Coordinates of C-alpha atoms and ligand atoms in Angstrom, one line a residue:
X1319 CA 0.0 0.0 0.0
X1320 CA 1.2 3.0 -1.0
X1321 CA 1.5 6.0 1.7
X1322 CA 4.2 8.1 1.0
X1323 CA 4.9 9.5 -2.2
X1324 CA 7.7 8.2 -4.2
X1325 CA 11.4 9.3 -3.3
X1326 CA 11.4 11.2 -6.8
X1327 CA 8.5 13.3 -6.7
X1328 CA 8.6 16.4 -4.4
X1329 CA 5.8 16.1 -1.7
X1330 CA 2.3 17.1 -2.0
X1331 CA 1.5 20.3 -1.2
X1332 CA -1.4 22.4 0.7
X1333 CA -2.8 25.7 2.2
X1334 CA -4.3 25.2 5.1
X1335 CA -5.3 28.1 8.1
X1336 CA -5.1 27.4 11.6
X1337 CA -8.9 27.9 13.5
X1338 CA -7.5 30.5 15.8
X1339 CA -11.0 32.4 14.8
X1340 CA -13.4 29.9 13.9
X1341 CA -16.9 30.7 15.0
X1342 CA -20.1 30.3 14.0
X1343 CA -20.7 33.9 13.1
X1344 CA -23.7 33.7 10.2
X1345 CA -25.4 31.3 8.1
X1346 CA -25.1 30.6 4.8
X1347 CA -25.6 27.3 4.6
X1348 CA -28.3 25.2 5.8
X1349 CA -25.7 23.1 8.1
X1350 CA -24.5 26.8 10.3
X1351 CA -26.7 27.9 12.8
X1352 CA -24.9 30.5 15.5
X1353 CA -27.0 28.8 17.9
X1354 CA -24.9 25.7 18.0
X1355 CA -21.3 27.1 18.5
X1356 CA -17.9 25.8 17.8
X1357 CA -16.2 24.9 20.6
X1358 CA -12.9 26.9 20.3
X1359 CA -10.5 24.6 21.8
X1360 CA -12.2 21.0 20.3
X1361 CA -12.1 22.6 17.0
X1362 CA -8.5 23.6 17.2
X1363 CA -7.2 20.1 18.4
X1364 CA -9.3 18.6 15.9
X1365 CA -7.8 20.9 13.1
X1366 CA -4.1 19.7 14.5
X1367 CA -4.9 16.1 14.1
X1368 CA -5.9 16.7 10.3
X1369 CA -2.4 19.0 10.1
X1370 CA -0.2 16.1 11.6
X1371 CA -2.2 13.0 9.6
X1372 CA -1.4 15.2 6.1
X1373 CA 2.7 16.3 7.3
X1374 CA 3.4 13.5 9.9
X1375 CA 2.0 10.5 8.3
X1376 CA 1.2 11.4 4.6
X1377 CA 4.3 13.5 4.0
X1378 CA 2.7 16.5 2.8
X1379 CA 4.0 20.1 2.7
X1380 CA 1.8 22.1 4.4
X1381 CA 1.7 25.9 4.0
X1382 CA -0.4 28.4 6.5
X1383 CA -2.3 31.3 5.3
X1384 CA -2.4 33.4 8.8
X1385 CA -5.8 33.8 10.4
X1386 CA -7.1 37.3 10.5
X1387 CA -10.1 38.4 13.3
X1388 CA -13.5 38.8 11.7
X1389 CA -13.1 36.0 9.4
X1390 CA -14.6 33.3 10.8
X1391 CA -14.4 30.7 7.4
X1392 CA -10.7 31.5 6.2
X1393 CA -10.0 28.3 7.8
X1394 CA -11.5 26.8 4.8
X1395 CA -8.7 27.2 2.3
X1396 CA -10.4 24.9 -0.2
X1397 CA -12.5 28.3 -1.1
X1398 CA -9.7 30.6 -1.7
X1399 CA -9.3 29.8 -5.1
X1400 CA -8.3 27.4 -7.5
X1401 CA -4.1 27.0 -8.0
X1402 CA -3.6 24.9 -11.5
X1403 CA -1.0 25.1 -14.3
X1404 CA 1.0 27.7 -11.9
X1405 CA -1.7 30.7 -11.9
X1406 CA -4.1 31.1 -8.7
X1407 CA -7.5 31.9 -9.9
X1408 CA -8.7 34.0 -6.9
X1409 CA -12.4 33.1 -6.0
X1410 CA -14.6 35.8 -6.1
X1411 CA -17.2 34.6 -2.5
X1412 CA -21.1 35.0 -3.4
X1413 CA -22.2 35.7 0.2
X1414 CA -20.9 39.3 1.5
X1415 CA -19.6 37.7 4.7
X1416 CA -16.9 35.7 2.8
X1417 CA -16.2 38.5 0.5
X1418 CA -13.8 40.1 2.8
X1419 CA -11.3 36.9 2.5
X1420 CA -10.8 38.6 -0.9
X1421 CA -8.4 41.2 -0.1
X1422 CA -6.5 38.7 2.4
X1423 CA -6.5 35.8 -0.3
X1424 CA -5.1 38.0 -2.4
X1425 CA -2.1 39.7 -0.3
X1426 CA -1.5 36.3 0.5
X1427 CA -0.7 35.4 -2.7
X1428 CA 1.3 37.8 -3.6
X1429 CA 3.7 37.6 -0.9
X1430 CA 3.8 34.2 -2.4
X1431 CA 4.6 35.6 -5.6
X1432 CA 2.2 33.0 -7.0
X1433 CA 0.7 34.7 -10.4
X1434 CA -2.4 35.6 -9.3
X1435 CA -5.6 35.9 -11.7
X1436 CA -9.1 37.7 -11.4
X1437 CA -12.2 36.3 -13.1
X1438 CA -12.7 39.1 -15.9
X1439 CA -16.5 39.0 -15.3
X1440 CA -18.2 39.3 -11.7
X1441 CA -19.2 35.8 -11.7
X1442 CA -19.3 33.9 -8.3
X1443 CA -16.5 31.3 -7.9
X1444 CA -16.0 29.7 -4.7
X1445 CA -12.7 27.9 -5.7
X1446 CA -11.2 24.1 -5.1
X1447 CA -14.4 24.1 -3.2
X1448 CA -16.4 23.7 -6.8
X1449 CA -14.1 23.2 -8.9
X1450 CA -12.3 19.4 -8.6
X1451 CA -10.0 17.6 -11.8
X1452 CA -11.1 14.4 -12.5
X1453 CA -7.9 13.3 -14.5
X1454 CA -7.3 16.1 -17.3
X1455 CA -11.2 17.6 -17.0
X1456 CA -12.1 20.3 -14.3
X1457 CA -15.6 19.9 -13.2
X1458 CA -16.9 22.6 -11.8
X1459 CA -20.2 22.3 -9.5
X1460 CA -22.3 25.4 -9.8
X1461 CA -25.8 27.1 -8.5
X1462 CA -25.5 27.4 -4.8
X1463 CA -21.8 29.1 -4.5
X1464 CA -21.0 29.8 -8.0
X1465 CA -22.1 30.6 -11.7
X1466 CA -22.0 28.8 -14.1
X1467 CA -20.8 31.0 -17.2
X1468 CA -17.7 30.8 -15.2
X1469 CA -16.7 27.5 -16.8
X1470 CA -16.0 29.0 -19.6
X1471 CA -13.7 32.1 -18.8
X1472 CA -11.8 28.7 -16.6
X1473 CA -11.3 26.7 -19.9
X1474 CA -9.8 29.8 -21.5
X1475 CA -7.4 30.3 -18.6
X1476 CA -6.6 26.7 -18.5
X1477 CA -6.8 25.4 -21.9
X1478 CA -8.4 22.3 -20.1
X1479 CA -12.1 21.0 -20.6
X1480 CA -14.0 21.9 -18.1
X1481 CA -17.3 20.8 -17.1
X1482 CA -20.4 22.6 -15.5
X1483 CA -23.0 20.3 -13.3
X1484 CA -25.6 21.7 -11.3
X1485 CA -25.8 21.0 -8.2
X1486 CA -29.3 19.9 -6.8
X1487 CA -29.5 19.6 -3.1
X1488 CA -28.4 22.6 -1.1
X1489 CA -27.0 20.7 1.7
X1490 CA -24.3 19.7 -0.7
X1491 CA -23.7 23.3 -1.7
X1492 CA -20.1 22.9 -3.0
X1493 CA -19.1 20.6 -5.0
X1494 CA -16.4 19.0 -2.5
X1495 CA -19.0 18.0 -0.6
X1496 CA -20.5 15.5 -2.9
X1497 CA -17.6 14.4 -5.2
X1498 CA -14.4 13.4 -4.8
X1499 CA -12.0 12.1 -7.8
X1500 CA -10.1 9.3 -6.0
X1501 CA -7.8 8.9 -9.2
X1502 CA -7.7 9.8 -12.6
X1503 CA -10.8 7.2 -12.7
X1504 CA -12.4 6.7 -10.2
X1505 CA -14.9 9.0 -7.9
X1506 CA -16.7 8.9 -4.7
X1507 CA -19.8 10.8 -4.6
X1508 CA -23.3 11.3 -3.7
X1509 CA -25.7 11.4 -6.6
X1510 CA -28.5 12.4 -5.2
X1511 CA -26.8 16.0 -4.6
X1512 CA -27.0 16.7 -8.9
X1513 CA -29.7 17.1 -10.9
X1514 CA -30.1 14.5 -14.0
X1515 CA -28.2 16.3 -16.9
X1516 CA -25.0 16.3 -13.9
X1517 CA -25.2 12.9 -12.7
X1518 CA -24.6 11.9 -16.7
X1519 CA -22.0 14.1 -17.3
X1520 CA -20.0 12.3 -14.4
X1521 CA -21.1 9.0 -15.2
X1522 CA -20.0 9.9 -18.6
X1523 CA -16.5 11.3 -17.7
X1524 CA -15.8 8.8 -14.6
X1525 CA -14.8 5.0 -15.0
X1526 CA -15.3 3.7 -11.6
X1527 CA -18.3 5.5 -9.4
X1528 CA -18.4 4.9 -5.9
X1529 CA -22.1 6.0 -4.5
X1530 CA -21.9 6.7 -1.0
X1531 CA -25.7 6.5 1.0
X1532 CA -27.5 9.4 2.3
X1533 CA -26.4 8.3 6.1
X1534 CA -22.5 8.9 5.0
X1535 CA -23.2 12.0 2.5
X1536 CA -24.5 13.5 5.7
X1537 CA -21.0 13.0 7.7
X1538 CA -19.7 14.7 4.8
X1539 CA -17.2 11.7 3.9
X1540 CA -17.1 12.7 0.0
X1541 CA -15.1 15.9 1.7
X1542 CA -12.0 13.8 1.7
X1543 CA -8.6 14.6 0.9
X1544 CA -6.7 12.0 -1.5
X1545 CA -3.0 11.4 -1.0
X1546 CA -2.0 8.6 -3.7
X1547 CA -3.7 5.3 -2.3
X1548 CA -5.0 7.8 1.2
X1549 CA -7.7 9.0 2.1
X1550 CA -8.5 11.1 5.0
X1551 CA -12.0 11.6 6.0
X1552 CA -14.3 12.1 8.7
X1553 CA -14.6 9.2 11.1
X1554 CA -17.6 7.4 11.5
X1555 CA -17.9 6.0 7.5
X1556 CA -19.9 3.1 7.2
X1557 CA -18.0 -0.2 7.2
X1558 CA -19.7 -1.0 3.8
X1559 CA -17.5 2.0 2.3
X1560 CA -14.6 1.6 3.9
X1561 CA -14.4 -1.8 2.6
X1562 CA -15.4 -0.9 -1.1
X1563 CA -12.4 1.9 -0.5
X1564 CA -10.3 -1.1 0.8
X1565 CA -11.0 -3.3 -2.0
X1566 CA -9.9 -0.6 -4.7
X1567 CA -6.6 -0.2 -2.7
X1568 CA -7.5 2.4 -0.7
X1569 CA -6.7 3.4 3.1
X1570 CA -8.8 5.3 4.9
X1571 CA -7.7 7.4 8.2
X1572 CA -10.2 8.7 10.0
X1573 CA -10.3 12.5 11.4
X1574 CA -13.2 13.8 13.9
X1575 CA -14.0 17.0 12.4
X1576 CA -17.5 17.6 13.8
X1577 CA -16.8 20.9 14.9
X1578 CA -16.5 22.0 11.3
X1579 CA -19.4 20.4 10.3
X1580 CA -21.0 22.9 12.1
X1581 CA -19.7 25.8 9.7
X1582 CA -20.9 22.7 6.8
X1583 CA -17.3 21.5 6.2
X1584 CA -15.1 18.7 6.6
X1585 CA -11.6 17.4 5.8
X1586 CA -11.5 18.7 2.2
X1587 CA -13.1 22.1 2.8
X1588 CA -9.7 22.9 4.7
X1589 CA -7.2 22.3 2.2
X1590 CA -6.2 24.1 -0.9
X1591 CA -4.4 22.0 -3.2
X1592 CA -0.9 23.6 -4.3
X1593 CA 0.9 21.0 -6.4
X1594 CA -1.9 19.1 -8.0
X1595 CA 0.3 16.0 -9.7
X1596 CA 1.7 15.0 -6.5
X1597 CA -1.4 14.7 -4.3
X1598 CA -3.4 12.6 -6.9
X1599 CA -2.4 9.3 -7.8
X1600 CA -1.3 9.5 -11.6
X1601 CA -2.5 5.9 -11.6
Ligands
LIG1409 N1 -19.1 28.0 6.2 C1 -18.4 27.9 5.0 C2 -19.3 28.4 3.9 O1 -20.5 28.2 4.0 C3 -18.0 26.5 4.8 C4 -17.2 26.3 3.5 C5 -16.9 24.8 3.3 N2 -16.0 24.7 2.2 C6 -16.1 23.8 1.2 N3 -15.1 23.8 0.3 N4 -17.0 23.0 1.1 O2 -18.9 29.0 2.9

């Protein structure tokens, strides 16, 4: 079983942001209510487990974006843009109360030195968090958190196909929530969360669909991060997942992230992927 990635190939990389200002501030998705608060310390020892699983036992490279007061959801990297083919294509946030990660995204990534682009048209893009490669094709989930027209202005910038599903269920808002490319193949997902005309596309475009039930949808385990043959997820999958994962070669290691599922976000949701190639299996 693969774990760490081979001796040649630099580690994978990601952005993550430590919880230092997590709350439950607003709602903006049907998961956040500010009556039923993060627990400040739980959420930051939970956030350190996911941190030492991706650089401890993964071998990851893991960058931090510093947390700023006032922004509650910076912690969730995955929505800070998407970084492919050296560029970083900001996001631009559709709800107000993200907007202001704008500014600090984008200072970020400059100090970086990273060569930062701007979607030409106001469309809403919410990132990694709706846009996921499955092999060479960028599918990008759209209605709830972004645009769809945006596809378009992404396969310009890219030169790659990308394809727009709609999303259909607004508990599954992002995309990341209910789809997750395992390999250039193979995808985990929840097809319930797309409307008809989406659920073809992927079945079209993937060669090895893994449904996952309602029950494990709802602990978010499509949210996962893939490193080669790993995948960490929230704890708690069902046991007839895990050993459909098994059986294609994949280990699972189990994070508790409840108190992000609070803010509607999982293992996934906190990462930004920097150096695609290396975190996927090119298998
Ligand atoms: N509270 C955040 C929001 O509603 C959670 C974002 C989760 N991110 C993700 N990539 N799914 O925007």
């Amino acid at each position: 079983m693969t774990v760490a990635p081979r001796p040649s190939s630099p580690a994978p990389a990601f952005l993550m942001c430590r919880p230092t200002y997590y709350t439950i501030a607003y709602e903006i998705n049907p998961w956040m209510s500010v009556k039923r608060q993060a627990h400040t310390a739980r959420a930051n020892a939970q956030w350190t487990r996911l941190y030492q699983t991706l650089t401890r036992q993964l071998g990851a490279r893991v960058s931090l974006l510093p947390p700023t007061p006032g922004l509650p959801d910076l912690v969730f990297t995955a929505n800070a843009g998407l970084m492919a083919q050296r560029v970083f294509i900001r996001s631009n946030f559709r709800y107000p109360q993200r907007q202001h990660e704008e500014p600090v995204i984008e200072r970020y990534a400059r100090e970086r030195g990273w060569r930062l682009i701007r979607l030409a048209a106001r469309y809403d893009f919410e990132g990694e968090g709706d846009a996921l490669w499955l092999g060479e094709t960028l599918i990008v989930g759209f209605r709830f958190r972004s645009d769809a027209p945006v596809h378009e202005e992404l396969a310009h910038i890219l030169a790659r196909r990308v394809l727009p599903v709609e999303l259909a269920d607004r508990r599954f808002y992002h995309l990341d929530t209910c789809f997750c490319p395992l390999d250039r193949r193979t995808v985990l997902w929840f097809p319930k969360a797309f409307d008809r005309y989406g659920r073809r596309v992927i079945e079209r475009f993937a060669d090895h669909l893994i449904d996952v039930t309602e029950a494990d949808a709802m602990r978010f385990v499509c949210n996962a991060i893939v490193v080669g043959q790993s995948i960490v997820m929230q704890q708690g999958a069902s046991d007839a997942l895990r050993r459909r994962l098994a059986g294609r070669g994949f280990r699972v290691y189990a994070v508790d992230l409840s108190e992000f599922l609070k803010a509607g976000g999982s293992a996934k949701c906190l990462v930004l992927t920097l150096n695609r190639s290396r975190a996927m299996s090119e298998a």
